[in-house]
PDB file of C-alpha atoms in Angstrom:
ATOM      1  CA  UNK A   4      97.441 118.074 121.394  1.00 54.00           C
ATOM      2  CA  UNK A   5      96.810 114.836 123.420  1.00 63.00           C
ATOM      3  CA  UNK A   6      92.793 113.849 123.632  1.00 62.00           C
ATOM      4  CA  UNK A   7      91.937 112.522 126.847  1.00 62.00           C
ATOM      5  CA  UNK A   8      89.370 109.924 128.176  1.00 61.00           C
ATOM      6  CA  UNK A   9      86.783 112.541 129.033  1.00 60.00           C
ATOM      7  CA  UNK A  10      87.758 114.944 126.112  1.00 62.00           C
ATOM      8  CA  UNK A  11      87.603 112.411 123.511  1.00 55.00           C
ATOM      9  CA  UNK A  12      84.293 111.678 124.700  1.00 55.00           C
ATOM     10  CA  UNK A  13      83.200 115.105 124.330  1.00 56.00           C
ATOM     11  CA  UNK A  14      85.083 115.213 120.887  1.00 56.00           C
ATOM     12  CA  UNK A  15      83.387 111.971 119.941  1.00 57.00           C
ATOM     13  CA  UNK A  16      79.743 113.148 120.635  1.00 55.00           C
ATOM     14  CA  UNK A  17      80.334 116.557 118.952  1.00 53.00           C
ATOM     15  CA  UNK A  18      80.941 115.135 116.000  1.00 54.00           C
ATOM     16  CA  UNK A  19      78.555 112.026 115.888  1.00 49.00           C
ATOM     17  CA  UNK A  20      75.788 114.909 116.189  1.00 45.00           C
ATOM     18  CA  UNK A  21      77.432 116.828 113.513  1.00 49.00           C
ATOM     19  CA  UNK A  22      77.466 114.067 111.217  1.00 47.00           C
ATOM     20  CA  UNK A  23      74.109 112.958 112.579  1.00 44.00           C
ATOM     21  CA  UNK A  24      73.024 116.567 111.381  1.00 40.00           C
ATOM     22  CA  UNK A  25      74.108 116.148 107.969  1.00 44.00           C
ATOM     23  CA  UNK A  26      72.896 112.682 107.232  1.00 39.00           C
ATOM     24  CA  UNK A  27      69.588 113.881 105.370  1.00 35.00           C
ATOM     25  CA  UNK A  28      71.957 115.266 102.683  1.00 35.00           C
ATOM     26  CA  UNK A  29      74.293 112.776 102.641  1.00 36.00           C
ATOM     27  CA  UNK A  30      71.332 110.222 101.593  1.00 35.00           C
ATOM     28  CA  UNK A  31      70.492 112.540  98.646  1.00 34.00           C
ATOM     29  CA  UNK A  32      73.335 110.719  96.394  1.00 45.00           C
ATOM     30  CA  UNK A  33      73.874 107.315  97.115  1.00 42.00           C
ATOM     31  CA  UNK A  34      76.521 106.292  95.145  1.00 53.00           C
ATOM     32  CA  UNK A  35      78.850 108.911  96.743  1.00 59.00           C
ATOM     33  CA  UNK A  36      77.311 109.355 100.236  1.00 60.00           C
ATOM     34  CA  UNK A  37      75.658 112.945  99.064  1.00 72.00           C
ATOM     35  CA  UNK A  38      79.413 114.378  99.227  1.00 82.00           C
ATOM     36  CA  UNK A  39      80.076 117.146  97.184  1.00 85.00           C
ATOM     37  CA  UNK A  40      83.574 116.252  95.487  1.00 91.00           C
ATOM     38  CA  UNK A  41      85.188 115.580  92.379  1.00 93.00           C
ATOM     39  CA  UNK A  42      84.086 111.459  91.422  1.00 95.00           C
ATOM     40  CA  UNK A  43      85.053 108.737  89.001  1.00 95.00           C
ATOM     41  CA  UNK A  44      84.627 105.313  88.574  1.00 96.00           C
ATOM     42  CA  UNK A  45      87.974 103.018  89.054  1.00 96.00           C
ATOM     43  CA  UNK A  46      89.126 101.031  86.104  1.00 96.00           C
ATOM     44  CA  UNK A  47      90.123  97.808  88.117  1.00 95.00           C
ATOM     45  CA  UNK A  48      92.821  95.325  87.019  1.00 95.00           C
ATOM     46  CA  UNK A  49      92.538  91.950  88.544  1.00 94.00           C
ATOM     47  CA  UNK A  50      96.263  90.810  89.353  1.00 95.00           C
ATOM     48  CA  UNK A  51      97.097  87.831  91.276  1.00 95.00           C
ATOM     49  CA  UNK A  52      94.576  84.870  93.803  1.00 94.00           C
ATOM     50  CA  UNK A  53      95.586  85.909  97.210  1.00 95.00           C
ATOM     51  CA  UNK A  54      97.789  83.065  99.625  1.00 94.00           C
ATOM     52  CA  UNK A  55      94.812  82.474 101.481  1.00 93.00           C
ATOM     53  CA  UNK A  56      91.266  82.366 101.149  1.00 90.00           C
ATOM     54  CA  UNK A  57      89.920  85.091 102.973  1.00 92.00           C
ATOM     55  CA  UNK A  58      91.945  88.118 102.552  1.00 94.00           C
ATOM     56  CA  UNK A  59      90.914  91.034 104.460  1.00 94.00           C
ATOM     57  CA  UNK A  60      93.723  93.492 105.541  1.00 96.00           C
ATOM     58  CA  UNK A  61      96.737  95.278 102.990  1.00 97.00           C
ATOM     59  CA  UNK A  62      99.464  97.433 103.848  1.00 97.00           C
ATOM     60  CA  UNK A  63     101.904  98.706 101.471  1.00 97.00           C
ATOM     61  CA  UNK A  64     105.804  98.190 101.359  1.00 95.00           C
ATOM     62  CA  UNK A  65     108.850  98.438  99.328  1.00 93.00           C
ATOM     63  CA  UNK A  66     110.136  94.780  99.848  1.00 95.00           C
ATOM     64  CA  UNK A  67     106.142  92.904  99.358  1.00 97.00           C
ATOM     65  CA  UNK A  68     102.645  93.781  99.697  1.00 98.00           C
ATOM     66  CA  UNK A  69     101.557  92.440 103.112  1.00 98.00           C
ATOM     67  CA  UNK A  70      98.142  90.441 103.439  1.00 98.00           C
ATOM     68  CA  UNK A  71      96.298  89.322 106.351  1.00 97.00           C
ATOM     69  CA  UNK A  72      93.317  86.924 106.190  1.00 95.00           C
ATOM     70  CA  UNK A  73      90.451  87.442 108.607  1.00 93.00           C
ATOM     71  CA  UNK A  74      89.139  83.439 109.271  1.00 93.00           C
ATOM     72  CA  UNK A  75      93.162  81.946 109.449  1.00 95.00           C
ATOM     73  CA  UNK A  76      94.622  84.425 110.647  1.00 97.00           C
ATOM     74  CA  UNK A  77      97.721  84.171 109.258  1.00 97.00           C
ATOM     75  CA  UNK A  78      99.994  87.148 107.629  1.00 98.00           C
ATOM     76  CA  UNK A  79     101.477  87.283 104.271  1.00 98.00           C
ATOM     77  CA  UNK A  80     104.520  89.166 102.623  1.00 98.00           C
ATOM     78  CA  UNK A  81     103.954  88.442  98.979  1.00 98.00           C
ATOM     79  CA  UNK A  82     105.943  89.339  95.580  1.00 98.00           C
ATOM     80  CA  UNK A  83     103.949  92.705  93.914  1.00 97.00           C
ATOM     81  CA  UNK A  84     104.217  90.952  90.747  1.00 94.00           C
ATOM     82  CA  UNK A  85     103.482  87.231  90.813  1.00 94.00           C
ATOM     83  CA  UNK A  86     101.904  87.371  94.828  1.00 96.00           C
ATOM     84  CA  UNK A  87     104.504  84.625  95.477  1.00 97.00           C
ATOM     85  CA  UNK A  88     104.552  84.236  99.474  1.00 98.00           C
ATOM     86  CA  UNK A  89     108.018  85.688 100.801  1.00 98.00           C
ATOM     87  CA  UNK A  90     107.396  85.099 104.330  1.00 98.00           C
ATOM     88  CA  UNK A  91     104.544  83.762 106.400  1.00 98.00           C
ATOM     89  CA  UNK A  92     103.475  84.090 110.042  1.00 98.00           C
ATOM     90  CA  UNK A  93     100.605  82.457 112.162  1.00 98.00           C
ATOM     91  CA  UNK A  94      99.110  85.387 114.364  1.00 98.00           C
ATOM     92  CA  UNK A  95      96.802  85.324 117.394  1.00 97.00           C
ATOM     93  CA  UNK A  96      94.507  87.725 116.011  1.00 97.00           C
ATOM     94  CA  UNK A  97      90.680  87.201 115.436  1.00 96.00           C
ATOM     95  CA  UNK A  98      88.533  88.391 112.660  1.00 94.00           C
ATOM     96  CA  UNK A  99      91.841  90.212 110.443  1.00 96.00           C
ATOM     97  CA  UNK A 100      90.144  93.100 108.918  1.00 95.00           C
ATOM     98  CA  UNK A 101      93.387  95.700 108.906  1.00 96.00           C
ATOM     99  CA  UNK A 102      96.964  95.389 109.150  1.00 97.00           C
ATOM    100  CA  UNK A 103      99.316  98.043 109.005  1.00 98.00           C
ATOM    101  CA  UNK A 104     103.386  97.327 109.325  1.00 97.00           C
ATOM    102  CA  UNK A 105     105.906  99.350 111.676  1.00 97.00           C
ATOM    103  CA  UNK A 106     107.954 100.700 114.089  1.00 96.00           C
ATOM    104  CA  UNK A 107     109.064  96.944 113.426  1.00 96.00           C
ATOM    105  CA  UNK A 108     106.067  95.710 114.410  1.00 98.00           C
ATOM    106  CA  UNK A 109     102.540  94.006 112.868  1.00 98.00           C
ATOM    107  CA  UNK A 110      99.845  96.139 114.100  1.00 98.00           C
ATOM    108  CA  UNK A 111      96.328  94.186 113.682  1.00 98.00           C
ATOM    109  CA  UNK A 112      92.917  95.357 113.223  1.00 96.00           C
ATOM    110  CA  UNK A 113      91.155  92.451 115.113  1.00 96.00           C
ATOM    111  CA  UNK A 114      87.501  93.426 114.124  1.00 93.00           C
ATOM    112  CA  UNK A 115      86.132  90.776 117.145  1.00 91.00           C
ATOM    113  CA  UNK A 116      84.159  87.203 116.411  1.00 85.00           C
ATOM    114  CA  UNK A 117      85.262  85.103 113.596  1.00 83.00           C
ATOM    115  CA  UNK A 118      81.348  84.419 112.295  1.00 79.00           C
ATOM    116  CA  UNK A 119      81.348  80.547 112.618  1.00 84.00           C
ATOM    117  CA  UNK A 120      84.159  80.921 109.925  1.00 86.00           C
ATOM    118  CA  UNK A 121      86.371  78.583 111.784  1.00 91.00           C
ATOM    119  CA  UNK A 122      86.335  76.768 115.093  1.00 93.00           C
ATOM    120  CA  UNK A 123      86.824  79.013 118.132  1.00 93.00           C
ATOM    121  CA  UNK A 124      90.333  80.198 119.634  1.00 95.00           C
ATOM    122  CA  UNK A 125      91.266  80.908 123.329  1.00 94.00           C
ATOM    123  CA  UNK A 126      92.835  84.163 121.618  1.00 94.00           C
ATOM    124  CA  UNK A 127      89.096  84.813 119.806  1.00 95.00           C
ATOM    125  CA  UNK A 128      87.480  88.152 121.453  1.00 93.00           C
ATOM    126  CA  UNK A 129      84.019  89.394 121.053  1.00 92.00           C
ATOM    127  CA  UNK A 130      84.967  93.287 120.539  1.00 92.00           C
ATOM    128  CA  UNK A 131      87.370  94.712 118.428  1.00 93.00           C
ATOM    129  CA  UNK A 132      90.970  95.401 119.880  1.00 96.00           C
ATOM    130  CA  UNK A 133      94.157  96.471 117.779  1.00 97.00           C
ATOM    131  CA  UNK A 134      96.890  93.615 118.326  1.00 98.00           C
ATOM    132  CA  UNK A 135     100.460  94.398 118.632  1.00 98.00           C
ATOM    133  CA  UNK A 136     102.888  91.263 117.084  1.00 98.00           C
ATOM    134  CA  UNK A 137     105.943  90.154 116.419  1.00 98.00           C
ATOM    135  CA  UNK A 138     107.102  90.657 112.937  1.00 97.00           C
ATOM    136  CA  UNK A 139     109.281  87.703 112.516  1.00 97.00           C
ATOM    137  CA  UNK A 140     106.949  85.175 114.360  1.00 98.00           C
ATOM    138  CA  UNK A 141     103.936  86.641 114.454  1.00 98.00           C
ATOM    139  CA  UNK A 142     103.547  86.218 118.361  1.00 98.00           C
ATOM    140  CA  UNK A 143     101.287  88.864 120.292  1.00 98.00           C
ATOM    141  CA  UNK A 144     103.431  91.669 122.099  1.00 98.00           C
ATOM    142  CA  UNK A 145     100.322  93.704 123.919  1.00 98.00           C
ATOM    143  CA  UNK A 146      97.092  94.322 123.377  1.00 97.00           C
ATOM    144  CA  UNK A 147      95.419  97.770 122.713  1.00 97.00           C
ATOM    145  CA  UNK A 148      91.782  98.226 123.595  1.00 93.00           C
ATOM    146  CA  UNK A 149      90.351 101.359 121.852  1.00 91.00           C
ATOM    147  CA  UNK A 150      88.253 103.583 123.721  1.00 90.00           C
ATOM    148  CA  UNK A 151      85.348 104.666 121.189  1.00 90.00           C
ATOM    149  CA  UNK A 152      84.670 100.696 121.125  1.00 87.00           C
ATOM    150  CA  UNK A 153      83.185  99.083 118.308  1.00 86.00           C
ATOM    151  CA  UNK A 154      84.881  96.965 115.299  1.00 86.00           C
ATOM    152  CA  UNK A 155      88.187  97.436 114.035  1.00 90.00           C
ATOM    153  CA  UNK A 156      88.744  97.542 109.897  1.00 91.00           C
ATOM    154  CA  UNK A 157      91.149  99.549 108.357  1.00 93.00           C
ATOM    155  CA  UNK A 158      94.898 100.731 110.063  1.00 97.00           C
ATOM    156  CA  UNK A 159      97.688 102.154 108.677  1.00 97.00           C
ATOM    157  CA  UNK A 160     101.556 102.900 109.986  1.00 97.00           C
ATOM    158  CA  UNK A 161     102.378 106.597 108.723  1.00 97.00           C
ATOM    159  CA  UNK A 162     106.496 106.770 108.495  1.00 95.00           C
ATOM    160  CA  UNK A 163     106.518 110.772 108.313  1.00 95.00           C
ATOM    161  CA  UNK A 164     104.955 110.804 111.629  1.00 96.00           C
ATOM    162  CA  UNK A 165     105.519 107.531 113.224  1.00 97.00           C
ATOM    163  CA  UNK A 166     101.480 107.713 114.077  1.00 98.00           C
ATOM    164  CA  UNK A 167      99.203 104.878 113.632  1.00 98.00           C
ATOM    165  CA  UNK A 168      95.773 105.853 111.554  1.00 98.00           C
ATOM    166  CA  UNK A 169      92.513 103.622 112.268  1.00 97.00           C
ATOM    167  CA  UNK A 170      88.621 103.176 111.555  1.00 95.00           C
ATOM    168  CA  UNK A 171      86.814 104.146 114.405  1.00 92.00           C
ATOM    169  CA  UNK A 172      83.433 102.715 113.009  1.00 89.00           C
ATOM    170  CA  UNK A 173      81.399 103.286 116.535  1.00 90.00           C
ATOM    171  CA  UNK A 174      81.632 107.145 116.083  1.00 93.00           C
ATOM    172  CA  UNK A 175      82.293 107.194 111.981  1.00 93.00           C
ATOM    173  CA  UNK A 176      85.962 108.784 112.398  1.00 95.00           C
ATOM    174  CA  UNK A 177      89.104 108.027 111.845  1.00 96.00           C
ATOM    175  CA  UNK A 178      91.819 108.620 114.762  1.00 97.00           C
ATOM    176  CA  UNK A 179      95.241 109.072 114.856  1.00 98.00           C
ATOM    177  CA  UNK A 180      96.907 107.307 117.588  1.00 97.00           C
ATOM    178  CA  UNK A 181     100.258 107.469 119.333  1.00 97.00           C
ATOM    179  CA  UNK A 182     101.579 104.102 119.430  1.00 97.00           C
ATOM    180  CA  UNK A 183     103.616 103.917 121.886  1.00 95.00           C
ATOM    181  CA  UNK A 184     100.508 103.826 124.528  1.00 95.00           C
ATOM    182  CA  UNK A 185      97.348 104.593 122.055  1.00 95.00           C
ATOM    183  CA  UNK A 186      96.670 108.136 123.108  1.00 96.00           C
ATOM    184  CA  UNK A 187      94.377 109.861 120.388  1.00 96.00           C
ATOM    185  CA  UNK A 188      95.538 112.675 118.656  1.00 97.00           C
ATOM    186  CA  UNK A 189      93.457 113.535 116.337  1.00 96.00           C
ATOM    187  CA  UNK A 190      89.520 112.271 115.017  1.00 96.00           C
ATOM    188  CA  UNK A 191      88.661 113.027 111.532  1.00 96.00           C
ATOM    189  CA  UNK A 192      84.857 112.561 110.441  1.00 94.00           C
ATOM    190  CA  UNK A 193      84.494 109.097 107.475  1.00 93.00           C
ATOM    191  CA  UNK A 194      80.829 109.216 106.263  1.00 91.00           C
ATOM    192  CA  UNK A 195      80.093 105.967 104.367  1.00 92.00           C
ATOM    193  CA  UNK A 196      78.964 102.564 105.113  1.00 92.00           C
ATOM    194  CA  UNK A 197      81.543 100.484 107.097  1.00 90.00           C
ATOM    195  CA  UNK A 198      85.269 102.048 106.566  1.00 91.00           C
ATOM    196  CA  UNK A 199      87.318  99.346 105.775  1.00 89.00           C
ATOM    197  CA  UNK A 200      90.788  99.527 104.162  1.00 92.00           C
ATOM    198  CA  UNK A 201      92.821 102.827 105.113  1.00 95.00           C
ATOM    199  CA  UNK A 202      95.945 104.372 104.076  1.00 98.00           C
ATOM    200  CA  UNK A 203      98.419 107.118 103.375  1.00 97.00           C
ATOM    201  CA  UNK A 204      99.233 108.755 100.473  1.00 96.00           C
ATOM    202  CA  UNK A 205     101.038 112.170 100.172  1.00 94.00           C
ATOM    203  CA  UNK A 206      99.879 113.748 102.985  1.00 96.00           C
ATOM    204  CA  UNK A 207      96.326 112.370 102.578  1.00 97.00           C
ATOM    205  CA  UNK A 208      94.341 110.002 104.022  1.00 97.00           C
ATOM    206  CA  UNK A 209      92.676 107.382 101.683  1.00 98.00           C
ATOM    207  CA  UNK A 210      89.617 105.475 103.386  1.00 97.00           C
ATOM    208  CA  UNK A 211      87.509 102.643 101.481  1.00 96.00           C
ATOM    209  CA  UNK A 212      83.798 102.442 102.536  1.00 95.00           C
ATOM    210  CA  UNK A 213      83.130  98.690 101.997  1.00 92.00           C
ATOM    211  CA  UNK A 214      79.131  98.900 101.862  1.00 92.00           C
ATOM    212  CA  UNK A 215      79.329 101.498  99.531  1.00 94.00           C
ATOM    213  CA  UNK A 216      82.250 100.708  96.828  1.00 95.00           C
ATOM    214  CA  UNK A 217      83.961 103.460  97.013  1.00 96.00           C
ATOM    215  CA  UNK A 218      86.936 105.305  98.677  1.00 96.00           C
ATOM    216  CA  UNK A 219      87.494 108.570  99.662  1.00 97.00           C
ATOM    217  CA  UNK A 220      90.775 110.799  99.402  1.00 97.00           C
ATOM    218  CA  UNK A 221      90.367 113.309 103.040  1.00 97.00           C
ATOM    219  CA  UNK A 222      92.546 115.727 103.793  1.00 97.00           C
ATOM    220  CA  UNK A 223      93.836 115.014 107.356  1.00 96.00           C
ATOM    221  CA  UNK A 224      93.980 118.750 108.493  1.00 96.00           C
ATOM    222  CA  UNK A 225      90.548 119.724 107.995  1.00 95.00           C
ATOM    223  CA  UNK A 226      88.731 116.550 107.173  1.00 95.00           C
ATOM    224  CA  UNK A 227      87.173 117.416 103.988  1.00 96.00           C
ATOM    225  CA  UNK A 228      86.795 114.723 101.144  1.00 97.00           C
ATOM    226  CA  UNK A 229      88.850 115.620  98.169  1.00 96.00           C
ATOM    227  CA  UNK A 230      87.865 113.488  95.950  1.00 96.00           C
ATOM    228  CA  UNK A 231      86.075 110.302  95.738  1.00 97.00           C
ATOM    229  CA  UNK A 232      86.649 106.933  93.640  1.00 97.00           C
ATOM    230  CA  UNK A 233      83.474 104.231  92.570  1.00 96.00           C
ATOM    231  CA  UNK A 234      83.366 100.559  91.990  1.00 94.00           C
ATOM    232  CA  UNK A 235      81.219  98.854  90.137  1.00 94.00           C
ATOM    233  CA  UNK A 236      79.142  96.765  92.176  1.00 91.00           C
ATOM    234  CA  UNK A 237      78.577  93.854  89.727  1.00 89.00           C
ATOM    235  CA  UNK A 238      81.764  94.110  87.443  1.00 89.00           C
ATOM    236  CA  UNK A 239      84.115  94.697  89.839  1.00 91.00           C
ATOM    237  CA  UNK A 240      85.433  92.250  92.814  1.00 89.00           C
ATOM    238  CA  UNK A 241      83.862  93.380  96.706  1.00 88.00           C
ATOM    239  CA  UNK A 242      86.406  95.751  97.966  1.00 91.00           C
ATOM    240  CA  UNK A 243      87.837  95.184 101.628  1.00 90.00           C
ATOM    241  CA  UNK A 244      91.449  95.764 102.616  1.00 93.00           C
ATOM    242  CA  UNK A 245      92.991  98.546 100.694  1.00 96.00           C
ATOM    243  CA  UNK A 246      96.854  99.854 100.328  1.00 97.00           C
ATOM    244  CA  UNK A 247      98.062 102.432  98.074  1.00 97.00           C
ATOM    245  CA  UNK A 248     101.589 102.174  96.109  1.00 97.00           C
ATOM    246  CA  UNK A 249     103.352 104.033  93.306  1.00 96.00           C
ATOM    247  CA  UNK A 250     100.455 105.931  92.119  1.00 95.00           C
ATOM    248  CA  UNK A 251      97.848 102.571  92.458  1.00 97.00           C
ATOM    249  CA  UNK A 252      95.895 101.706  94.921  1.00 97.00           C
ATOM    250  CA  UNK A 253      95.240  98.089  95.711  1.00 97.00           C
ATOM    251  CA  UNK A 254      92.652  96.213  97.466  1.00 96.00           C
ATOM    252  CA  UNK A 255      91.357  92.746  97.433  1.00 93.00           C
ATOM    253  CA  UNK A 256      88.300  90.971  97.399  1.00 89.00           C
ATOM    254  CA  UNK A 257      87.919  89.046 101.229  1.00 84.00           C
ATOM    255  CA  UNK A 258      86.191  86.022  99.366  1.00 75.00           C
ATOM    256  CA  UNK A 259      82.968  85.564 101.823  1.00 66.00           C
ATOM    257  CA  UNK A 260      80.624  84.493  99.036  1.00 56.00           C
ATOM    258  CA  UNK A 261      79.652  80.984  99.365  1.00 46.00           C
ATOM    259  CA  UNK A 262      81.353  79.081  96.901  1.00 47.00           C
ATOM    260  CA  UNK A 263      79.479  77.637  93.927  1.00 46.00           C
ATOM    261  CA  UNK A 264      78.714  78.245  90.299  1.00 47.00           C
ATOM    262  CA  UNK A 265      79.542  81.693  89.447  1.00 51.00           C
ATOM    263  CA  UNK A 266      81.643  82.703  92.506  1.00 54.00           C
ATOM    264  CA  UNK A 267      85.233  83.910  92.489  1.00 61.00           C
ATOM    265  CA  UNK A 268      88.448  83.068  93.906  1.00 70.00           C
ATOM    266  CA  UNK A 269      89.515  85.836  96.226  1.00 87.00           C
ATOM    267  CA  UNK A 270      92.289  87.369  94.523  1.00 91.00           C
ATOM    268  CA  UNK A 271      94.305  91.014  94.941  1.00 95.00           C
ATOM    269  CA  UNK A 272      93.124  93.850  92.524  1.00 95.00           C
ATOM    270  CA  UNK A 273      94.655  97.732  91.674  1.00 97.00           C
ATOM    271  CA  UNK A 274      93.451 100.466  90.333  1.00 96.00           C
ATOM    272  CA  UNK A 275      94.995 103.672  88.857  1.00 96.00           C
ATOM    273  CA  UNK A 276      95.136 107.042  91.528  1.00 91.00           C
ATOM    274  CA  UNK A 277      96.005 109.147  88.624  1.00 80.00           C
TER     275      UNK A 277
END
């Protein structure tokens, strides 16, 4: 069923007070959010540097692993073994924090401001907006505003039901949205601090909670968490954009720490699902 202006914004409050309601408990536990479900830590391999310095938006696909860097802009196909750059494209996009691939298009999380990070664009917004490209070139095709407002992180292209999946970080939900004119279909709740990276996996949704290091498996139907994955916050790279492959999920590290003695390269990373 189709969620309109008006009943979205009924949907939207019901839930914010319903997770408002249950944020007592979910303080109780903070490395998992207080959730009640099965929880390990993720043994991380560290693969390949990323093509760019500031990578902040994966999506999965058979030919490459797709990256998109959130202070250039720019989109990456890259080789899953050796991250060797296949093809390249310059976007209009500002602030890249999600990127999800088709219905042969680039759909863009554009999260809104760019931080100082680099000088400003006339393309740069303020707000978050989802930005519809070219494939091939790169080149803006529309422009989607969202109507829970907020920033824009993780987005994901589901094939099974040719539905978009995004963070809606204003309300603490995930939507999925018709793409062919952004109505909302559904809103799942995503307890955590800032969802980031998003994907789909087997009928499930993955979501990565960049504050807290960890991601969360939710089952789209009902919106319960199913089970719930750790990093470590010291041993293993800051998560951000996050894709899931053959049984791995990947993510990469967006490589905001100032650089100096001690600091890392931003670089791609995986993990075993199971």
């Amino acid at each position: 069923m189709n969620i309109k202006r008006r009943d979205f914004l009924c949907a939207s409050s019901t839930l914010v007070i319903g997770l408002a309601a249950r944020r007592t408990a979910a303080q109780e536990t903070a490395a998992t959010g207080g959730i009640n479900a099965p929880t390990r830590q993720a043994k991380v391999e560290r693969l390949f540097l990323a093509p760019d310095a500031h990578p902040n938006a994966l999506e999965a696909a058979s030919d490459g692993l797709w990256i998109g860097d959130q202070v250039s802009e720019r989109v990456f196909k890259v080789d899953w073994q050796t991250g060797k750059v296949l093809h390249e494209v310059q976007t209009e996009s500002h602030n890249t924090s999600g990127l999800a691939v088709g219905a042969g298009y680039l759909w863009l999380g554009a999260n809104g401001g760019v931080s100082g990070r680099r000088p400003p664009r006339p393309t740069d917004k303020a707000y978050g907006e989802v930005i519809q490209a070219d494939v091939k070139t790169g080149k803006t095709v529309k422009i989607h505003q969202l109507i829970w407002g907020g920033g824009v992180h993780g987005i994901t292209f589901v094939p099974q039901t040719q539905t978009l999946w995004i963070t809606a970080l204003s309300i603490q939900a995930v939507a999925e949205i018709d793409p062919k004119d952004f109505r909302v279909l559904r809103l799942r709740p995503a307890r955590g601090d800032r969802a980031h990276g998003l994907d789909w996996d087997n009928g499930a949704l993955w979501v990565l909670f960049a504050g807290d290091h960890l991601v969360q498996k939710i089952d789209p139907e009902s919106g319960k968490v199913l089970e719930i994955v750790t990093f470590s916050r010291t041993a293993d790279p800051d998560p951000h954009g996050m894709c899931v492959r053959d049984g791995y999920m990947y993510y990469c590290d967006a490589g905001l720490t100032a650089p100096g003695p001690g600091s890392e390269p931003a670089q791609v990373c995986r993990f075993k699902l199971v």
